[in-house]
Amino acid sequence: MALSIVHRLTGITLYFGTILLAWWLIAVAAGPSAYATVQAFTGSWIGRLILFGYTWSLIHHMLSGVRHFIWDLGYGFTSAERESLTWAALIGGVVLTVLLWIVAFTLGGAR
Amino acid sequence: MSVEESHGPTPRRAKTMRTPLGKVRKFGPAGSGTSDFWQQRITGVAMTLLILPVVVVVMMLLGRNQAGAAQIIGSPLIALTLILFIIASAVHMKIGMQVVIEDYVQNEKLKLVTIMANNFFSIAVALAAIFAIFKLSSGV
């Protein structure tokens, strides 16, 4: 499995994604009109797609990172263990991302 | 090892008082030994611990207007949670991107410039986010 490059790519995505986080926080601090601009972006389909990708990158990178912590501690080095850790990070990342978005839509839609 | 056989910037003598730890300190492409490796683990664990509270905060903010969002982010515990996460992110992403740069940028001058740009970006984006939170916390 060549998952290490995915770990790296999601890391790079998250790196540039921090611009969105900073933009959003500054907009809240700046006032209603700046916030409306952010909301127009996050409400658009392209904005939602980017945020969905960002959520997945974050969750996947975290789970993949936990995999690295397990290796750092000296466990999980047999080939079967490596395979299952890798698949757990891959599948867990997708499942958790979808779950988070279901919760987000339920909460956001209710307000 | 004799002086003739030794390699590296400073020739080592046959007998040395240096400890093994002293030998590896300041090594590596960044010249800072293993401190980046360790800091990357610390910040990674910090963010893994903070992810749940951060997700809860984001869920609380969904669908709010600016006034509502400002009030939530400005409350002390939430502001603190977000600031901790942002500091950990900034350190983590700076080290991570530096590793990527060191791996792929071959030209030495370009490498130094991109590492410097990486430092500027990581600090600036984190400070921008933290400044916004401070402003919301002080209610100005």
PDB file of C-alpha atoms in Angstrom:
ATOM      1  CA  MET A   1       0.000   0.000   0.000  1.00  0.00           C
ATOM      2  CA  ALA A   2       1.296   3.415  -0.961  1.00  0.00           C
ATOM      3  CA  LEU A   3      -0.592   5.353   1.642  1.00  0.00           C
ATOM      4  CA  SER A   4       2.350   7.456   2.804  1.00  0.00           C
ATOM      5  CA  ILE A   5       1.941   9.734  -0.221  1.00  0.00           C
ATOM      6  CA  VAL A   6      -1.751  10.187   0.645  1.00  0.00           C
ATOM      7  CA  HIS A   7      -0.705  11.196   4.157  1.00  0.00           C
ATOM      8  CA  ARG A   8       1.648  13.730   2.640  1.00  0.00           C
ATOM      9  CA  LEU A   9      -0.881  15.046   0.109  1.00  0.00           C
ATOM     10  CA  THR A  10      -3.611  15.462   2.719  1.00  0.00           C
ATOM     11  CA  GLY A  11      -1.040  17.275   4.867  1.00  0.00           C
ATOM     12  CA  ILE A  12      -0.297  19.708   2.039  1.00  0.00           C
ATOM     13  CA  THR A  13      -4.048  20.188   1.468  1.00  0.00           C
ATOM     14  CA  LEU A  14      -4.561  20.974   5.148  1.00  0.00           C
ATOM     15  CA  TYR A  15      -1.608  23.380   5.039  1.00  0.00           C
ATOM     16  CA  PHE A  16      -3.253  25.568   2.407  1.00  0.00           C
ATOM     17  CA  GLY A  17      -6.698  24.930   3.853  1.00  0.00           C
ATOM     18  CA  THR A  18      -5.697  26.931   6.927  1.00  0.00           C
ATOM     19  CA  ILE A  19      -6.249  30.009   4.735  1.00  0.00           C
ATOM     20  CA  LEU A  20      -9.960  29.130   4.769  1.00  0.00           C
ATOM     21  CA  LEU A  21      -9.930  28.728   8.560  1.00  0.00           C
ATOM     22  CA  ALA A  22      -8.216  32.097   9.035  1.00  0.00           C
ATOM     23  CA  TRP A  23     -10.537  33.762   6.487  1.00  0.00           C
ATOM     24  CA  TRP A  24     -13.599  32.407   8.287  1.00  0.00           C
ATOM     25  CA  LEU A  25     -12.396  33.522  11.760  1.00  0.00           C
ATOM     26  CA  ILE A  26     -11.412  36.986  10.486  1.00  0.00           C
ATOM     27  CA  ALA A  27     -14.809  37.328   8.799  1.00  0.00           C
ATOM     28  CA  VAL A  28     -16.596  36.571  12.090  1.00  0.00           C
ATOM     29  CA  ALA A  29     -14.437  39.205  13.778  1.00  0.00           C
ATOM     30  CA  ALA A  30     -14.893  41.717  10.935  1.00  0.00           C
ATOM     31  CA  GLY A  31     -18.697  41.808  10.969  1.00  0.00           C
ATOM     32  CA  PRO A  32     -21.931  40.737   9.254  1.00  0.00           C
ATOM     33  CA  SER A  33     -21.084  41.683   5.667  1.00  0.00           C
ATOM     34  CA  ALA A  34     -17.716  39.873   5.684  1.00  0.00           C
ATOM     35  CA  TYR A  35     -19.413  36.871   7.275  1.00  0.00           C
ATOM     36  CA  ALA A  36     -22.109  36.895   4.598  1.00  0.00           C
ATOM     37  CA  THR A  37     -19.364  36.579   1.962  1.00  0.00           C
ATOM     38  CA  VAL A  38     -17.972  33.495   3.720  1.00  0.00           C
ATOM     39  CA  GLN A  39     -21.452  32.013   4.060  1.00  0.00           C
ATOM     40  CA  ALA A  40     -22.119  32.573   0.358  1.00  0.00           C
ATOM     41  CA  PHE A  41     -18.952  30.579  -0.344  1.00  0.00           C
ATOM     42  CA  THR A  42     -19.628  27.785   2.166  1.00  0.00           C
ATOM     43  CA  GLY A  43     -23.216  27.542   0.912  1.00  0.00           C
ATOM     44  CA  SER A  44     -22.229  27.182  -2.750  1.00  0.00           C
ATOM     45  CA  TRP A  45     -21.698  23.728  -4.246  1.00  0.00           C
ATOM     46  CA  ILE A  46     -18.019  24.381  -4.938  1.00  0.00           C
ATOM     47  CA  GLY A  47     -17.534  25.659  -1.389  1.00  0.00           C
ATOM     48  CA  ARG A  48     -19.269  22.586   0.031  1.00  0.00           C
ATOM     49  CA  LEU A  49     -17.116  20.328  -2.139  1.00  0.00           C
ATOM     50  CA  ILE A  50     -13.927  22.027  -0.927  1.00  0.00           C
ATOM     51  CA  LEU A  51     -15.082  21.811   2.719  1.00  0.00           C
ATOM     52  CA  PHE A  52     -16.004  18.156   2.286  1.00  0.00           C
ATOM     53  CA  GLY A  53     -12.553  17.482   0.849  1.00  0.00           C
ATOM     54  CA  TYR A  54     -11.020  19.462   3.706  1.00  0.00           C
ATOM     55  CA  THR A  55     -12.949  17.425   6.294  1.00  0.00           C
ATOM     56  CA  TRP A  56     -11.828  14.182   4.689  1.00  0.00           C
ATOM     57  CA  SER A  57      -8.205  15.379   4.497  1.00  0.00           C
ATOM     58  CA  LEU A  58      -8.253  16.280   8.194  1.00  0.00           C
ATOM     59  CA  ILE A  59      -9.847  13.033   9.382  1.00  0.00           C
ATOM     60  CA  HIS A  60      -7.764  10.845   7.111  1.00  0.00           C
ATOM     61  CA  HIS A  61      -4.537  12.634   8.034  1.00  0.00           C
ATOM     62  CA  MET A  62      -5.381  12.230  11.725  1.00  0.00           C
ATOM     63  CA  LEU A  63      -6.157   8.492  11.459  1.00  0.00           C
ATOM     64  CA  SER A  64      -3.126   7.940   9.255  1.00  0.00           C
ATOM     65  CA  GLY A  65      -1.108   9.857  11.850  1.00  0.00           C
ATOM     66  CA  VAL A  66      -2.433   7.640  14.658  1.00  0.00           C
ATOM     67  CA  ARG A  67      -1.116   4.728  12.550  1.00  0.00           C
ATOM     68  CA  HIS A  68       2.305   6.401  12.677  1.00  0.00           C
ATOM     69  CA  PHE A  69       2.035   6.819  16.469  1.00  0.00           C
ATOM     70  CA  ILE A  70       1.357   3.081  16.761  1.00  0.00           C
ATOM     71  CA  TRP A  71       4.492   2.395  14.716  1.00  0.00           C
ATOM     72  CA  ASP A  72       6.458   4.949  16.778  1.00  0.00           C
ATOM     73  CA  LEU A  73       5.538   2.964  19.877  1.00  0.00           C
ATOM     74  CA  GLY A  74       6.934  -0.153  18.248  1.00  0.00           C
ATOM     75  CA  TYR A  75       3.716  -2.015  17.421  1.00  0.00           C
ATOM     76  CA  GLY A  76       2.012  -3.123  14.222  1.00  0.00           C
ATOM     77  CA  PHE A  77       4.990  -4.002  12.070  1.00  0.00           C
ATOM     78  CA  THR A  78       3.914  -7.390  10.715  1.00  0.00           C
ATOM     79  CA  SER A  79       2.626  -7.221   7.146  1.00  0.00           C
ATOM     80  CA  ALA A  80      -0.903  -8.226   8.191  1.00  0.00           C
ATOM     81  CA  GLU A  81      -0.975  -5.541  10.875  1.00  0.00           C
ATOM     82  CA  ARG A  82       0.375  -2.922   8.491  1.00  0.00           C
ATOM     83  CA  GLU A  83      -2.327  -3.782   5.953  1.00  0.00           C
ATOM     84  CA  SER A  84      -5.149  -3.613   8.486  1.00  0.00           C
ATOM     85  CA  LEU A  85      -3.898  -0.326   9.975  1.00  0.00           C
ATOM     86  CA  THR A  86      -3.754   1.162   6.496  1.00  0.00           C
ATOM     87  CA  TRP A  87      -7.242  -0.035   5.560  1.00  0.00           C
ATOM     88  CA  ALA A  88      -8.592   1.158   8.925  1.00  0.00           C
ATOM     89  CA  ALA A  89      -7.226   4.646   8.213  1.00  0.00           C
ATOM     90  CA  LEU A  90      -8.636   4.643   4.661  1.00  0.00           C
ATOM     91  CA  ILE A  91     -12.096   3.295   5.453  1.00  0.00           C
ATOM     92  CA  GLY A  92     -12.324   5.062   8.825  1.00  0.00           C
ATOM     93  CA  GLY A  93     -11.489   8.377   7.163  1.00  0.00           C
ATOM     94  CA  VAL A  94     -14.289   8.079   4.606  1.00  0.00           C
ATOM     95  CA  VAL A  95     -16.871   6.743   7.089  1.00  0.00           C
ATOM     96  CA  LEU A  96     -16.140   9.379   9.752  1.00  0.00           C
ATOM     97  CA  THR A  97     -16.231  12.177   7.161  1.00  0.00           C
ATOM     98  CA  VAL A  98     -19.636  11.085   5.857  1.00  0.00           C
ATOM     99  CA  LEU A  99     -20.938  10.708   9.428  1.00  0.00           C
ATOM    100  CA  LEU A 100     -19.717  14.201  10.376  1.00  0.00           C
ATOM    101  CA  TRP A 101     -21.469  15.690   7.342  1.00  0.00           C
ATOM    102  CA  ILE A 102     -24.725  13.899   8.146  1.00  0.00           C
ATOM    103  CA  VAL A 103     -24.581  15.363  11.673  1.00  0.00           C
ATOM    104  CA  ALA A 104     -23.624  18.768  10.239  1.00  0.00           C
ATOM    105  CA  PHE A 105     -26.569  18.811   7.833  1.00  0.00           C
ATOM    106  CA  THR A 106     -28.959  17.665  10.564  1.00  0.00           C
ATOM    107  CA  LEU A 107     -27.775  20.370  12.997  1.00  0.00           C
ATOM    108  CA  GLY A 108     -27.288  23.147  10.449  1.00  0.00           C
ATOM    109  CA  GLY A 109     -30.614  22.463   8.766  1.00  0.00           C
ATOM    110  CA  ALA A 110     -32.450  22.545  12.091  1.00  0.00           C
ATOM    111  CA  ARG A 111     -31.256  26.083  12.884  1.00  0.00           C
TER     112      ARG A 111
ATOM    113  CA  MET B   1      38.482   5.457  13.834  1.00  0.00           C
ATOM    114  CA  SER B   2      41.628   7.329  12.761  1.00  0.00           C
ATOM    115  CA  VAL B   3      41.619  10.924  11.557  1.00  0.00           C
ATOM    116  CA  GLU B   4      42.382   9.759   8.005  1.00  0.00           C
ATOM    117  CA  GLU B   5      39.277   7.568   7.898  1.00  0.00           C
ATOM    118  CA  SER B   6      36.922  10.154   9.367  1.00  0.00           C
ATOM    119  CA  HIS B   7      34.492  12.110   7.265  1.00  0.00           C
ATOM    120  CA  GLY B   8      32.081  15.000   7.818  1.00  0.00           C
ATOM    121  CA  PRO B   9      32.776  18.654   8.527  1.00  0.00           C
ATOM    122  CA  THR B  10      34.933  18.160  11.645  1.00  0.00           C
ATOM    123  CA  PRO B  11      37.508  15.332  11.785  1.00  0.00           C
ATOM    124  CA  ARG B  12      37.079  13.225  14.897  1.00  0.00           C
ATOM    125  CA  ARG B  13      39.982  12.011  17.014  1.00  0.00           C
ATOM    126  CA  ALA B  14      40.483   8.405  17.988  1.00  0.00           C
ATOM    127  CA  LYS B  15      39.504   9.064  21.581  1.00  0.00           C
ATOM    128  CA  THR B  16      36.630  11.405  22.295  1.00  0.00           C
ATOM    129  CA  MET B  17      34.814  12.661  25.363  1.00  0.00           C
ATOM    130  CA  ARG B  18      31.634  13.237  23.322  1.00  0.00           C
ATOM    131  CA  THR B  19      28.572  11.231  24.270  1.00  0.00           C
ATOM    132  CA  PRO B  20      26.429   9.508  21.584  1.00  0.00           C
ATOM    133  CA  LEU B  21      23.700  12.123  22.178  1.00  0.00           C
ATOM    134  CA  GLY B  22      26.217  14.921  21.714  1.00  0.00           C
ATOM    135  CA  LYS B  23      27.169  13.454  18.344  1.00  0.00           C
ATOM    136  CA  VAL B  24      23.632  13.486  16.911  1.00  0.00           C
ATOM    137  CA  ARG B  25      22.650  16.896  18.243  1.00  0.00           C
ATOM    138  CA  LYS B  26      22.388  19.608  15.583  1.00  0.00           C
ATOM    139  CA  PHE B  27      22.426  16.999  12.799  1.00  0.00           C
ATOM    140  CA  GLY B  28      19.907  16.517  10.005  1.00  0.00           C
ATOM    141  CA  PRO B  29      19.017  18.745   7.021  1.00  0.00           C
ATOM    142  CA  ALA B  30      17.649  21.469   9.319  1.00  0.00           C
ATOM    143  CA  GLY B  31      20.647  21.327  11.648  1.00  0.00           C
ATOM    144  CA  SER B  32      18.413  20.904  14.663  1.00  0.00           C
ATOM    145  CA  GLY B  33      18.843  17.217  15.513  1.00  0.00           C
ATOM    146  CA  THR B  34      15.696  15.342  16.413  1.00  0.00           C
ATOM    147  CA  SER B  35      13.753  18.229  17.961  1.00  0.00           C
ATOM    148  CA  ASP B  36      11.516  18.664  14.884  1.00  0.00           C
ATOM    149  CA  PHE B  37      10.697  14.956  14.927  1.00  0.00           C
ATOM    150  CA  TRP B  38       9.677  15.151  18.569  1.00  0.00           C
ATOM    151  CA  GLN B  39       7.741  18.413  18.172  1.00  0.00           C
ATOM    152  CA  GLN B  40       5.833  16.883  15.260  1.00  0.00           C
ATOM    153  CA  ARG B  41       4.720  14.055  17.587  1.00  0.00           C
ATOM    154  CA  ILE B  42       3.768  16.430  20.416  1.00  0.00           C
ATOM    155  CA  THR B  43       1.646  18.635  18.165  1.00  0.00           C
ATOM    156  CA  GLY B  44       0.128  15.591  16.439  1.00  0.00           C
ATOM    157  CA  VAL B  45      -0.968  14.107  19.759  1.00  0.00           C
ATOM    158  CA  ALA B  46      -2.236  17.529  20.888  1.00  0.00           C
ATOM    159  CA  MET B  47      -4.445  17.887  17.811  1.00  0.00           C
ATOM    160  CA  THR B  48      -5.693  14.300  18.071  1.00  0.00           C
ATOM    161  CA  LEU B  49      -6.787  15.069  21.651  1.00  0.00           C
ATOM    162  CA  LEU B  50      -8.306  18.421  20.632  1.00  0.00           C
ATOM    163  CA  ILE B  51     -10.141  17.204  17.514  1.00  0.00           C
ATOM    164  CA  LEU B  52     -13.302  16.195  19.384  1.00  0.00           C
ATOM    165  CA  PRO B  53     -13.807  19.552  21.161  1.00  0.00           C
ATOM    166  CA  VAL B  54     -12.970  21.385  17.914  1.00  0.00           C
ATOM    167  CA  VAL B  55     -15.534  19.339  15.969  1.00  0.00           C
ATOM    168  CA  VAL B  56     -18.128  20.097  18.673  1.00  0.00           C
ATOM    169  CA  VAL B  57     -17.370  23.831  18.377  1.00  0.00           C
ATOM    170  CA  VAL B  58     -17.731  23.718  14.585  1.00  0.00           C
ATOM    171  CA  MET B  59     -21.049  21.861  14.938  1.00  0.00           C
ATOM    172  CA  MET B  60     -22.233  24.531  17.390  1.00  0.00           C
ATOM    173  CA  LEU B  61     -21.430  27.227  14.822  1.00  0.00           C
ATOM    174  CA  LEU B  62     -23.247  25.676  11.847  1.00  0.00           C
ATOM    175  CA  GLY B  63     -26.168  27.688  10.601  1.00  0.00           C
ATOM    176  CA  ARG B  64     -25.541  30.631  12.969  1.00  0.00           C
ATOM    177  CA  ASN B  65     -25.484  34.234  11.848  1.00  0.00           C
ATOM    178  CA  GLN B  66     -22.444  36.460  12.469  1.00  0.00           C
ATOM    179  CA  ALA B  67     -23.642  37.664  15.879  1.00  0.00           C
ATOM    180  CA  GLY B  68     -24.274  34.124  17.060  1.00  0.00           C
ATOM    181  CA  ALA B  69     -20.946  32.852  15.748  1.00  0.00           C
ATOM    182  CA  ALA B  70     -19.092  35.805  17.314  1.00  0.00           C
ATOM    183  CA  GLN B  71     -20.654  35.117  20.704  1.00  0.00           C
ATOM    184  CA  ILE B  72     -19.745  31.408  20.625  1.00  0.00           C
ATOM    185  CA  ILE B  73     -16.136  31.893  19.431  1.00  0.00           C
ATOM    186  CA  GLY B  74     -15.625  34.705  21.931  1.00  0.00           C
ATOM    187  CA  SER B  75     -16.504  32.601  24.973  1.00  0.00           C
ATOM    188  CA  PRO B  76     -13.304  31.840  26.940  1.00  0.00           C
ATOM    189  CA  LEU B  77     -13.215  28.016  26.881  1.00  0.00           C
ATOM    190  CA  ILE B  78     -14.054  27.826  23.195  1.00  0.00           C
ATOM    191  CA  ALA B  79     -11.555  30.556  22.311  1.00  0.00           C
ATOM    192  CA  LEU B  80      -8.871  28.723  24.302  1.00  0.00           C
ATOM    193  CA  THR B  81      -9.666  25.389  22.631  1.00  0.00           C
ATOM    194  CA  LEU B  82      -9.426  26.959  19.177  1.00  0.00           C
ATOM    195  CA  ILE B  83      -6.207  28.840  19.993  1.00  0.00           C
ATOM    196  CA  LEU B  84      -4.525  25.668  21.293  1.00  0.00           C
ATOM    197  CA  PHE B  85      -5.555  23.823  18.132  1.00  0.00           C
ATOM    198  CA  ILE B  86      -4.277  26.645  15.922  1.00  0.00           C
ATOM    199  CA  ILE B  87      -0.888  26.822  17.697  1.00  0.00           C
ATOM    200  CA  ALA B  88      -0.451  23.034  17.393  1.00  0.00           C
ATOM    201  CA  SER B  89      -1.495  23.200  13.710  1.00  0.00           C
ATOM    202  CA  ALA B  90       0.948  25.990  12.940  1.00  0.00           C
ATOM    203  CA  VAL B  91       3.940  24.153  14.419  1.00  0.00           C
ATOM    204  CA  HIS B  92       2.866  20.827  12.887  1.00  0.00           C
ATOM    205  CA  MET B  93       2.277  22.199   9.400  1.00  0.00           C
ATOM    206  CA  LYS B  94       5.505  24.206   9.432  1.00  0.00           C
ATOM    207  CA  ILE B  95       7.560  21.097  10.238  1.00  0.00           C
ATOM    208  CA  GLY B  96       5.570  18.920   7.821  1.00  0.00           C
ATOM    209  CA  MET B  97       5.978  21.317   4.910  1.00  0.00           C
ATOM    210  CA  GLN B  98       9.678  21.715   5.698  1.00  0.00           C
ATOM    211  CA  VAL B  99      10.101  17.940   5.382  1.00  0.00           C
ATOM    212  CA  VAL B 100       8.330  18.042   2.013  1.00  0.00           C
ATOM    213  CA  ILE B 101      10.555  20.924   0.863  1.00  0.00           C
ATOM    214  CA  GLU B 102      13.719  19.159   2.012  1.00  0.00           C
ATOM    215  CA  ASP B 103      12.627  16.034   0.137  1.00  0.00           C
ATOM    216  CA  TYR B 104      11.719  17.601  -3.192  1.00  0.00           C
ATOM    217  CA  VAL B 105      13.559  20.912  -3.599  1.00  0.00           C
ATOM    218  CA  GLN B 106      17.052  20.113  -4.863  1.00  0.00           C
ATOM    219  CA  ASN B 107      18.366  23.636  -5.497  1.00  0.00           C
ATOM    220  CA  GLU B 108      19.955  24.908  -2.279  1.00  0.00           C
ATOM    221  CA  LYS B 109      18.996  28.570  -2.691  1.00  0.00           C
ATOM    222  CA  LEU B 110      15.430  27.732  -3.686  1.00  0.00           C
ATOM    223  CA  LYS B 111      15.275  25.398  -0.702  1.00  0.00           C
ATOM    224  CA  LEU B 112      16.261  28.168   1.706  1.00  0.00           C
ATOM    225  CA  VAL B 113      13.780  30.593   0.137  1.00  0.00           C
ATOM    226  CA  THR B 114      10.884  28.114   0.288  1.00  0.00           C
ATOM    227  CA  ILE B 115      11.727  27.138   3.880  1.00  0.00           C
ATOM    228  CA  MET B 116      11.691  30.825   4.780  1.00  0.00           C
ATOM    229  CA  ALA B 117       8.372  31.344   2.954  1.00  0.00           C
ATOM    230  CA  ASN B 118       7.010  28.312   4.811  1.00  0.00           C
ATOM    231  CA  ASN B 119       7.934  29.902   8.149  1.00  0.00           C
ATOM    232  CA  PHE B 120       6.368  33.223   7.168  1.00  0.00           C
ATOM    233  CA  PHE B 121       3.138  31.588   5.961  1.00  0.00           C
ATOM    234  CA  SER B 122       2.736  29.301   8.968  1.00  0.00           C
ATOM    235  CA  ILE B 123       3.260  32.111  11.465  1.00  0.00           C
ATOM    236  CA  ALA B 124       1.152  34.650   9.553  1.00  0.00           C
ATOM    237  CA  VAL B 125      -1.865  32.383   9.035  1.00  0.00           C
ATOM    238  CA  ALA B 126      -1.813  31.249  12.675  1.00  0.00           C
ATOM    239  CA  LEU B 127      -1.451  34.790  13.977  1.00  0.00           C
ATOM    240  CA  ALA B 128      -4.301  36.006  11.740  1.00  0.00           C
ATOM    241  CA  ALA B 129      -6.600  33.312  13.139  1.00  0.00           C
ATOM    242  CA  ILE B 130      -5.526  33.918  16.750  1.00  0.00           C
ATOM    243  CA  PHE B 131      -5.877  37.685  16.347  1.00  0.00           C
ATOM    244  CA  ALA B 132      -9.462  37.225  15.133  1.00  0.00           C
ATOM    245  CA  ILE B 133     -10.237  35.065  18.181  1.00  0.00           C
ATOM    246  CA  PHE B 134      -8.650  37.622  20.542  1.00  0.00           C
ATOM    247  CA  LYS B 135     -10.750  40.349  18.968  1.00  0.00           C
ATOM    248  CA  LEU B 136     -13.917  38.301  19.443  1.00  0.00           C
ATOM    249  CA  SER B 137     -12.937  37.453  23.038  1.00  0.00           C
ATOM    250  CA  SER B 138     -12.368  41.079  23.976  1.00  0.00           C
ATOM    251  CA  GLY B 139     -15.667  42.069  22.392  1.00  0.00           C
ATOM    252  CA  VAL B 140     -14.251  45.069  20.503  1.00  0.00           C
TER     253      VAL B 140
END
